[in-house]
Amino acid sequence: MLIQNFRQSLFRVDQVREIDAHAIRAGKIAGIELMRRAAFAAFSCLRKRWPQARRLTIVAGPGNNGGDAFLMAVLAKAEGLAVELVASSEQSRGDAETARGSWRDAGGSIRLAQVDAVLPSADVIVDGLFGTGISRAPAGIDALLIERMQQATGRRLSLDVPSGLDADTGFAPGVALKADATISFVAWKRGLFTADGMDCCGELELDTLAIPYSSYAGRDADARLLGIELFNQFPVRKRNVNKGCFGHVLVVGGESGMAGAPRLAAEASLRAGAGLVSVATRLAHVAPINASRPEIMAHGVDDPQMLDALIERASVLAVGPGLGVRGWGHALWDRAVHGGKPMVLDADGLNLLASHASPDMQISVITPHPGEAARLLGCDVAGIQKDRFASVRRLAEKFDCVAVLKGAGTLVADPRGQVALCPFGNPGMASAGMGDLLTGVIAGLLAQGMSPWDSACLGVLAHAVSGDRAAQGRPRGLLASDLLLPLRDCVNGAVACAHE
């Protein structure tokens, strides 16, 4: 993925180090100068966010992150702030030792971290312990320092990456700081936006340290962020059209007692703009669906053979919401996955896929949560969450389709390894029916002629932004159906216009 807008580009740690090295080598920017720029950016961030702060406790590790912290302490002291600096080691490495000397030259004192010591109270705690330099669980005095930064009174600002968080994966293998804000340097690290990164980073800010564009040019980002400007991709509809112009989605699901799942998916397809939407479900569910949303064409298919005619009339299938994995659900699933139509597969459709996959299936998009992803890849949920980027790429490659790995920082991947990450959404969306809604949105976009990749990316984005608009900062108690009206704003570009 060639960089066009690096502020939406996500990098691995090794890639950021290559950019650093290029800036030092080709741009002739000394390493200590980059450290000074990072310190200035961090101090400016602190003053902007907490202008009343007068007392700082700055925790510095032995590496470059600690060097940034030492130089930030110099700037804060020069501004008249009271600074207590706690170091995790007696010496620093490379340029960080020069930064440590600058703090001493400025008259600053260093308190060496002790097992039985508490951190001084402060208005702001600055975390300069690890940055990108850790992918293991912190141990010893380092783990204690993270715990004490977390327990200390005052706001918490992390430099580059909250200590204890793996910057590549977003996984915290042990104790990790939960910052109020994180200022990242040079480029976004991909782990800031998914998994534990969503809880650890607080508000995010990026400073590129005035590194020249030549140090980024020609480099492929590992992934990209989805932004609301993508809603402008929805074309303005012509006036001389009819419902047949916008596709026909068939939702297959709804075992006994599960009528709500296909009902939600079906209305989501309609709200996403599909022209026609049908549901193939248990006969007992037809009347309730017709009564609650008469625009949906509900069909009872207690005999699985009846599904064939419905598949023939449809342009896109959405298979799995409330389907079940017993005889009826398995029979419908088997006919659907061999029906020759573009298809979104979710929920029990994925559970059946995990044990009955075959090479002749035509799947466009799969939308597993971590538990379903673990079954599809034959591992446990912890294995999925340790590296969500690797997991979503394996899913897309294994099933030769676009894969959506749901969760905090939902990821979308295609079989070529392209990955997009959605930074929107909220914990209120961890509730029943949200996945059914997403399935319907993606199917509705597919039905309108979008590619599987665009349908998945725009569907995930619209789903997440609708969730944020519906929650309005009050996530507890959010219902899946609350997203249906905000969804209309998203697919009509109204959200993008409102943010311009």
Coordinates of C-alpha atoms in Angstrom, one line a residue:
M1 CA 0.0 0.0 0.0
L2 CA 1.9 3.0 -1.3
I3 CA 1.7 6.0 1.0
Q4 CA -0.5 8.8 -0.3
N5 CA -1.6 10.2 3.1
F6 CA 0.7 9.0 5.8
R7 CA -1.5 10.4 8.5
Q8 CA -3.9 7.5 7.6
S9 CA -1.1 5.0 7.2
L10 CA -0.3 2.4 9.8
F11 CA 3.2 1.0 10.1
R12 CA 5.0 -1.8 11.9
V13 CA 7.8 -0.8 14.3
D14 CA 10.6 -2.0 12.0
Q15 CA 9.2 0.3 9.2
V16 CA 9.2 3.3 11.5
R17 CA 12.8 2.6 12.4
E18 CA 13.6 2.5 8.7
I19 CA 12.0 5.9 8.3
D20 CA 14.1 7.2 11.3
A21 CA 17.2 5.8 9.8
H22 CA 16.6 7.3 6.4
A23 CA 16.0 10.7 8.0
I24 CA 19.3 10.4 9.9
R25 CA 21.3 9.1 7.0
A26 CA 19.8 10.8 3.9
G27 CA 18.1 13.8 5.6
K28 CA 21.2 14.4 7.7
I29 CA 19.1 14.9 10.8
A30 CA 21.1 13.8 13.9
G31 CA 19.5 11.3 16.2
I32 CA 19.7 13.7 19.1
E33 CA 18.0 16.3 17.0
L34 CA 15.0 14.0 16.4
M35 CA 15.0 13.4 20.2
R36 CA 14.8 17.2 20.8
R37 CA 12.0 17.5 18.3
A38 CA 10.1 14.7 20.0
A39 CA 10.6 16.4 23.4
F40 CA 9.3 19.7 22.1
A41 CA 6.3 18.0 20.5
A42 CA 5.5 16.2 23.7
F43 CA 5.9 19.2 25.9
S44 CA 3.7 21.2 23.5
C45 CA 1.1 18.5 23.7
L46 CA 1.1 18.5 27.5
R47 CA 0.7 22.3 27.7
K48 CA -2.1 22.3 25.2
R49 CA -4.0 19.6 27.0
W50 CA -3.3 20.6 30.6
P51 CA -2.3 24.2 30.6
Q52 CA -2.8 24.5 34.4
A53 CA -0.3 21.8 35.1
R54 CA 2.6 22.9 37.4
R55 CA 4.0 19.7 38.7
L56 CA 5.3 16.9 36.5
T57 CA 6.6 13.4 37.4
I58 CA 8.5 12.1 34.4
V59 CA 9.5 8.4 34.2
A60 CA 12.4 7.6 31.9
G61 CA 13.6 4.3 30.6
P62 CA 17.2 3.6 29.3
G63 CA 16.4 3.9 25.6
N64 CA 15.3 6.5 23.1
N65 CA 11.9 6.9 24.7
G66 CA 13.7 7.8 27.9
G67 CA 15.9 10.2 26.0
D68 CA 12.7 12.0 24.8
A69 CA 11.6 12.1 28.4
F70 CA 14.9 13.6 29.7
L71 CA 14.8 16.4 27.1
M72 CA 11.1 17.1 27.8
A73 CA 12.1 17.5 31.4
V74 CA 14.7 20.1 30.4
L75 CA 12.0 22.1 28.5
A76 CA 9.5 21.9 31.4
K77 CA 12.1 23.0 34.0
A78 CA 13.1 26.0 31.7
E79 CA 9.4 27.0 31.7
G80 CA 9.3 27.0 35.5
L81 CA 7.5 23.8 36.1
A82 CA 8.4 21.6 39.1
V83 CA 9.8 18.3 37.6
E84 CA 10.5 15.1 39.4
L85 CA 12.4 12.7 37.2
V86 CA 12.4 9.0 38.0
A87 CA 14.8 6.7 35.9
S88 CA 14.5 3.0 35.7
S89 CA 18.3 2.5 35.3
E90 CA 21.5 4.2 36.3
Q91 CA 22.6 4.7 32.6
S92 CA 21.0 5.3 29.3
R93 CA 21.9 4.1 25.8
G94 CA 23.3 6.0 22.8
D95 CA 21.7 9.4 22.2
A96 CA 19.5 8.9 25.4
E97 CA 22.7 9.2 27.5
T98 CA 23.4 12.6 25.8
A99 CA 19.8 13.6 26.7
R100 CA 20.4 12.4 30.3
G101 CA 23.5 14.6 30.4
S102 CA 21.4 17.6 29.2
W103 CA 19.0 17.1 32.1
R104 CA 21.9 17.1 34.6
D105 CA 23.5 20.1 32.9
A106 CA 20.2 22.0 33.4
G107 CA 20.5 21.3 37.1
G108 CA 18.0 18.5 37.2
S109 CA 18.3 15.6 39.6
I110 CA 17.5 12.0 38.9
R111 CA 15.7 9.6 41.3
L112 CA 16.5 6.0 40.6
A113 CA 13.4 3.8 40.8
Q114 CA 13.2 1.7 43.9
V115 CA 11.1 -1.4 44.6
D116 CA 9.6 0.1 47.8
A117 CA 9.3 3.8 46.6
V118 CA 6.1 5.5 45.4
L119 CA 6.0 8.1 42.6
P120 CA 5.8 11.7 43.6
S121 CA 2.3 13.2 43.3
A122 CA 2.0 15.4 40.2
D123 CA -0.5 17.1 37.9
V124 CA 0.7 15.1 35.0
I125 CA 2.7 11.8 34.9
V126 CA 4.8 11.4 31.8
D127 CA 5.5 7.9 30.6
G128 CA 8.8 7.6 28.8
L129 CA 9.6 4.1 30.0
F130 CA 9.5 1.9 26.9
G131 CA 7.8 3.3 23.8
T132 CA 8.1 0.9 20.9
G133 CA 10.9 -1.0 22.6
I134 CA 8.9 -3.9 24.1
S135 CA 6.9 -6.8 22.9
R136 CA 7.1 -9.0 26.0
A137 CA 5.4 -8.6 29.4
P138 CA 7.2 -6.0 31.6
A139 CA 8.9 -7.5 34.6
G140 CA 10.7 -6.4 37.8
I141 CA 11.1 -2.7 38.4
D142 CA 9.6 -1.9 35.0
A143 CA 6.3 -3.6 35.8
L144 CA 6.3 -1.9 39.2
L145 CA 6.8 1.5 37.6
I146 CA 3.9 1.0 35.2
E147 CA 1.7 0.0 38.1
R148 CA 2.7 3.0 40.1
M149 CA 2.1 5.4 37.1
Q150 CA -1.3 3.9 36.9
Q151 CA -2.0 4.3 40.6
A152 CA -0.6 7.8 40.9
T153 CA -2.9 10.9 41.0
G154 CA -2.7 13.1 38.0
R155 CA -3.2 12.8 34.2
R156 CA -1.0 10.4 32.3
L157 CA 0.8 11.2 29.0
S158 CA 2.6 8.5 27.1
L159 CA 5.4 9.2 24.7
D160 CA 5.0 7.3 21.4
V161 CA 3.4 4.2 22.9
P162 CA 1.9 3.5 26.3
S163 CA 4.5 1.3 28.2
G164 CA 3.6 -2.3 28.2
L165 CA 1.7 -2.2 24.9
D166 CA 3.1 -4.1 21.9
A167 CA 3.2 -1.3 19.2
D168 CA 2.9 -3.8 16.4
T169 CA -0.1 -5.8 17.5
G170 CA -2.0 -3.8 20.1
F171 CA -1.7 -6.7 22.5
A172 CA -0.6 -6.1 26.1
P173 CA 1.1 -9.3 27.3
G174 CA 1.3 -8.1 30.9
V175 CA 0.8 -4.9 32.8
A176 CA 0.3 -1.9 30.5
L177 CA -0.3 1.8 31.2
K178 CA -3.7 3.3 30.5
A179 CA -2.8 6.8 29.4
D180 CA -5.1 9.8 29.1
A181 CA -3.3 10.8 26.0
T182 CA -0.5 9.4 23.8
I183 CA 1.6 11.5 21.4
S184 CA 3.1 9.3 18.7
F185 CA 6.2 10.2 16.7
V186 CA 7.2 9.9 13.1
A187 CA 4.2 7.8 12.0
W188 CA 1.3 5.9 13.4
K189 CA 2.1 2.5 14.9
R190 CA -0.6 0.0 13.9
G191 CA -1.1 -1.4 17.4
L192 CA -2.3 1.9 18.8
F193 CA -5.7 1.4 17.1
T194 CA -6.8 -2.1 17.9
A195 CA -7.1 -4.7 20.7
D196 CA -5.6 -3.4 24.0
G197 CA -4.4 -0.3 22.3
M198 CA -8.0 1.0 22.3
D199 CA -8.0 1.1 26.1
C200 CA -4.3 2.1 26.7
C201 CA -3.8 5.1 24.4
G202 CA -6.4 7.6 25.4
E203 CA -6.6 10.5 23.0
L204 CA -4.1 10.2 20.2
E205 CA -1.9 12.8 18.6
L206 CA 0.7 12.4 15.8
D207 CA 3.8 14.5 15.3
T208 CA 6.0 13.6 12.3
L209 CA 9.0 15.6 13.8
A210 CA 9.3 17.5 10.5
I211 CA 10.9 14.5 8.9
P212 CA 11.1 15.2 5.1
Y213 CA 8.6 13.4 2.8
S214 CA 11.5 11.7 1.0
S215 CA 11.9 9.5 4.1
Y216 CA 8.4 8.2 3.7
A217 CA 8.1 8.2 -0.1
G218 CA 8.0 4.9 -1.9
R219 CA 7.4 3.0 1.4
D220 CA 4.4 0.7 1.7
A221 CA 2.3 1.1 4.8
D222 CA 1.3 -2.1 6.5
A223 CA -2.3 -1.0 6.8
R224 CA -4.5 2.2 6.6
L225 CA -7.1 3.8 8.7
L226 CA -10.7 4.2 7.4
G227 CA -11.9 7.8 7.6
I228 CA -15.3 9.4 7.2
E229 CA -14.2 11.0 3.9
L230 CA -14.9 7.6 2.4
F231 CA -18.6 8.2 2.7
N232 CA -18.2 10.7 -0.2
Q233 CA -17.6 7.6 -2.4
F234 CA -21.3 6.9 -2.4
P235 CA -22.6 8.2 -5.8
V236 CA -25.5 10.5 -6.1
R237 CA -28.5 8.5 -7.3
K238 CA -30.0 9.2 -10.7
R239 CA -33.7 10.1 -10.6
N240 CA -34.7 7.7 -13.5
V241 CA -34.2 4.5 -11.5
N242 CA -36.3 1.7 -10.0
K243 CA -35.8 -0.8 -7.1
G244 CA -34.3 -3.3 -9.5
C245 CA -31.3 -1.0 -10.1
F246 CA -30.1 -1.5 -6.5
G247 CA -30.0 -5.3 -6.1
H248 CA -31.8 -8.0 -4.2
V249 CA -30.5 -9.3 -1.0
L250 CA -31.6 -12.7 0.4
V251 CA -30.9 -13.1 4.1
V252 CA -30.8 -16.8 5.1
G253 CA -31.2 -17.6 8.8
G254 CA -33.6 -17.6 11.7
E255 CA -33.8 -21.0 13.3
S256 CA -36.7 -21.4 15.8
G257 CA -36.6 -18.7 18.4
M258 CA -34.1 -16.6 16.4
A259 CA -36.3 -14.5 14.2
G260 CA -34.7 -11.2 15.3
A261 CA -31.3 -11.9 13.7
P262 CA -32.4 -12.2 10.1
R263 CA -34.9 -9.4 10.7
L264 CA -32.1 -7.0 11.8
A265 CA -29.8 -8.0 8.9
A266 CA -32.6 -7.5 6.4
E267 CA -33.5 -4.0 7.5
A268 CA -29.9 -3.1 7.6
S269 CA -29.6 -4.1 3.9
L270 CA -32.6 -1.9 3.2
R271 CA -31.2 1.1 5.2
A272 CA -27.8 0.6 3.3
G273 CA -29.7 1.1 0.1
A274 CA -30.5 -2.3 -1.4
G275 CA -33.6 -2.2 -3.7
L276 CA -35.2 -5.4 -2.5
V277 CA -34.6 -7.6 0.5
S278 CA -36.0 -11.1 1.2
V279 CA -35.6 -13.4 4.2
A280 CA -35.6 -17.2 4.1
T281 CA -36.5 -18.4 7.6
R282 CA -38.7 -20.7 9.6
L283 CA -42.3 -20.5 8.6
A284 CA -43.3 -19.4 12.1
H285 CA -41.2 -16.2 11.8
V286 CA -42.8 -14.9 8.6
A287 CA -45.8 -13.2 10.3
P288 CA -43.8 -11.4 12.9
I289 CA -41.3 -10.1 10.4
N290 CA -44.0 -9.0 8.0
A291 CA -45.8 -7.2 10.9
S292 CA -42.7 -5.4 12.2
R293 CA -41.2 -4.4 8.8
P294 CA -43.5 -4.9 5.9
E295 CA -40.9 -3.8 3.4
I296 CA -39.1 -7.1 4.0
M297 CA -40.3 -10.1 1.9
A298 CA -40.3 -13.0 4.4
H299 CA -40.5 -16.6 3.2
G300 CA -41.0 -19.7 5.2
V301 CA -38.6 -22.4 4.0
D302 CA -39.1 -25.3 6.5
D303 CA -38.2 -27.5 3.5
P304 CA -34.7 -26.5 2.4
Q305 CA -35.4 -27.3 -1.2
M306 CA -37.6 -24.2 -1.3
L307 CA -34.5 -22.1 -1.0
D308 CA -33.3 -22.7 -4.5
A309 CA -36.0 -20.5 -6.2
L310 CA -35.2 -17.7 -3.7
I311 CA -31.5 -17.9 -4.4
E312 CA -32.2 -17.8 -8.2
R313 CA -34.0 -14.4 -7.8
A314 CA -31.5 -12.8 -5.5
S315 CA -28.3 -11.0 -6.5
V316 CA -26.5 -11.3 -3.1
L317 CA -26.9 -13.7 -0.2
A318 CA -26.4 -12.9 3.5
V319 CA -26.1 -16.3 5.3
G320 CA -25.8 -17.1 8.9
P321 CA -27.8 -14.7 11.2
G322 CA -29.6 -17.0 13.7
L323 CA -29.2 -19.9 11.3
G324 CA -28.2 -22.6 13.8
V325 CA -26.0 -25.6 13.0
R326 CA -28.5 -28.4 13.3
G327 CA -30.1 -30.2 10.3
W328 CA -32.3 -27.3 9.0
G329 CA -29.6 -24.7 9.2
H330 CA -26.9 -27.0 7.8
A331 CA -29.1 -27.9 4.8
L332 CA -29.9 -24.2 4.0
W333 CA -26.2 -23.3 4.4
D334 CA -25.1 -26.0 2.0
R335 CA -27.5 -24.9 -0.7
A336 CA -26.6 -21.2 -0.2
V337 CA -22.8 -21.6 -0.3
H338 CA -23.1 -23.6 -3.5
G339 CA -25.7 -21.3 -5.0
G340 CA -23.3 -19.3 -7.2
K341 CA -24.2 -15.9 -5.9
P342 CA -22.0 -13.3 -4.1
M343 CA -22.3 -14.0 -0.4
V344 CA -21.6 -12.5 3.0
L345 CA -21.1 -15.2 5.6
D346 CA -21.5 -14.6 9.4
A347 CA -22.5 -16.2 12.7
D348 CA -23.5 -19.8 12.4
G349 CA -22.7 -19.6 8.7
L350 CA -19.1 -19.3 9.9
N351 CA -19.4 -22.1 12.4
L352 CA -20.5 -24.4 9.7
L353 CA -17.7 -23.2 7.4
A354 CA -15.2 -24.1 10.1
S355 CA -16.1 -27.8 9.8
H356 CA -17.5 -28.1 6.3
A357 CA -15.4 -25.9 4.1
S358 CA -14.9 -27.0 0.5
P359 CA -13.0 -25.5 -2.5
D360 CA -16.1 -25.0 -4.7
M361 CA -17.7 -22.4 -2.4
Q362 CA -18.1 -18.9 -3.6
I363 CA -17.7 -16.5 -0.6
S364 CA -17.3 -12.8 -1.0
V365 CA -17.0 -11.6 2.6
I366 CA -16.7 -13.3 6.0
T367 CA -17.3 -11.3 9.2
P368 CA -16.1 -13.3 12.3
H369 CA -15.7 -12.1 15.8
P370 CA -12.5 -13.5 17.6
G371 CA -14.3 -16.6 18.8
E372 CA -15.5 -17.5 15.3
A373 CA -12.1 -16.6 13.8
A374 CA -10.4 -19.0 16.3
R375 CA -12.6 -21.8 15.1
L376 CA -12.0 -21.0 11.4
L377 CA -8.2 -21.0 12.0
G378 CA -8.0 -23.9 14.4
C379 CA -6.6 -21.9 17.3
D380 CA -7.8 -20.2 20.5
V381 CA -9.1 -16.7 21.0
A382 CA -5.9 -15.6 22.7
G383 CA -4.0 -16.6 19.6
I384 CA -6.3 -14.4 17.5
Q385 CA -6.0 -11.4 19.8
K386 CA -2.2 -11.6 20.2
D387 CA -1.8 -10.5 16.6
R388 CA -5.1 -9.4 15.0
F389 CA -3.3 -8.2 11.8
A390 CA -1.8 -11.6 11.1
S391 CA -5.1 -13.3 12.0
V392 CA -7.2 -11.3 9.6
R393 CA -4.6 -11.9 6.8
R394 CA -4.7 -15.6 7.4
L395 CA -8.5 -15.6 7.3
A396 CA -8.6 -13.8 3.9
E397 CA -5.9 -16.0 2.4
K398 CA -7.4 -19.3 3.7
F399 CA -10.9 -18.7 2.4
D400 CA -9.9 -16.6 -0.6
C401 CA -12.2 -13.7 0.3
V402 CA -12.4 -10.4 2.1
A403 CA -12.3 -11.0 5.8
V404 CA -13.6 -8.7 8.5
L405 CA -12.2 -9.4 12.0
K406 CA -14.6 -7.7 14.4
G407 CA -13.7 -6.2 17.8
A408 CA -12.0 -3.1 19.1
G409 CA -10.4 -1.7 16.0
T410 CA -12.1 -3.9 13.5
L411 CA -9.9 -5.0 10.6
V412 CA -10.6 -5.7 7.0
A413 CA -8.2 -7.8 4.8
D414 CA -8.2 -9.2 1.3
P415 CA -6.4 -12.3 0.0
R416 CA -3.5 -10.1 -1.3
G417 CA -2.7 -8.9 2.3
Q418 CA -4.2 -5.5 2.0
V419 CA -5.6 -4.4 5.4
A420 CA -7.8 -1.5 6.6
L421 CA -8.6 -0.6 10.2
C422 CA -11.7 1.1 11.5
P423 CA -10.9 3.5 14.4
F424 CA -14.5 4.2 15.2
G425 CA -17.1 2.3 17.3
N426 CA -17.7 2.0 21.1
P427 CA -18.1 -0.6 23.8
G428 CA -21.9 -0.2 23.6
M429 CA -21.7 -2.1 20.3
A430 CA -20.8 -5.3 22.3
S431 CA -24.4 -6.3 22.4
A432 CA -26.8 -8.7 20.7
G433 CA -27.6 -8.1 17.0
M434 CA -24.7 -5.8 16.1
G435 CA -23.1 -8.5 14.0
D436 CA -26.3 -9.2 12.2
L437 CA -26.6 -5.5 11.4
L438 CA -23.1 -5.4 9.9
T439 CA -23.8 -8.5 7.8
G440 CA -26.9 -6.8 6.3
V441 CA -25.0 -3.5 5.6
I442 CA -22.2 -5.2 3.8
A443 CA -24.7 -7.3 1.8
G444 CA -26.7 -4.3 0.9
L445 CA -23.6 -2.5 -0.5
L446 CA -22.6 -5.6 -2.4
A447 CA -26.1 -5.7 -4.0
Q448 CA -25.6 -2.1 -5.2
G449 CA -22.6 -3.2 -7.3
M450 CA -19.7 -2.4 -4.9
S451 CA -16.7 -4.7 -4.8
P452 CA -16.4 -7.0 -1.8
W453 CA -13.4 -4.9 -0.6
D454 CA -15.3 -1.6 -0.8
S455 CA -18.5 -3.1 0.6
A456 CA -16.6 -4.5 3.6
C457 CA -14.6 -1.3 4.3
L458 CA -17.6 1.1 3.8
G459 CA -19.9 -1.3 5.6
V460 CA -17.6 -1.6 8.7
L461 CA -17.1 2.2 8.7
A462 CA -20.8 3.0 8.4
H463 CA -21.7 0.5 11.1
A464 CA -19.1 1.9 13.5
V465 CA -19.9 5.6 12.9
S466 CA -23.6 4.9 13.2
G467 CA -22.9 3.2 16.5
D468 CA -21.0 6.3 17.8
R469 CA -23.7 8.6 16.6
A470 CA -26.4 6.5 18.2
A471 CA -24.5 6.1 21.5
Q472 CA -23.8 9.9 21.9
G473 CA -21.2 9.1 24.6
R474 CA -23.7 6.8 26.4
P475 CA -22.7 3.3 25.3
R476 CA -24.4 1.3 28.0
G477 CA -27.8 0.1 26.9
L478 CA -27.2 0.7 23.1
L479 CA -29.4 -1.5 20.9
A480 CA -28.5 -2.7 17.5
S481 CA -31.7 -1.2 16.1
D482 CA -30.6 2.2 17.4
L483 CA -28.1 2.3 14.5
L484 CA -30.6 2.0 11.7
L485 CA -31.5 5.7 11.3
P486 CA -27.9 7.0 11.7
L487 CA -26.9 4.5 9.1
R488 CA -28.9 6.4 6.5
D489 CA -26.8 9.5 7.2
C490 CA -23.7 7.5 6.6
V491 CA -24.7 5.9 3.3
N492 CA -25.9 9.3 2.0
G493 CA -22.7 11.1 2.8
A494 CA -24.3 13.3 5.4
V495 CA -21.8 12.4 8.1
A496 CA -18.8 13.3 5.9
C497 CA -20.5 16.6 5.0
A498 CA -21.1 17.4 8.7
H499 CA -17.4 17.0 9.5
E500 CA -16.0 19.1 6.7

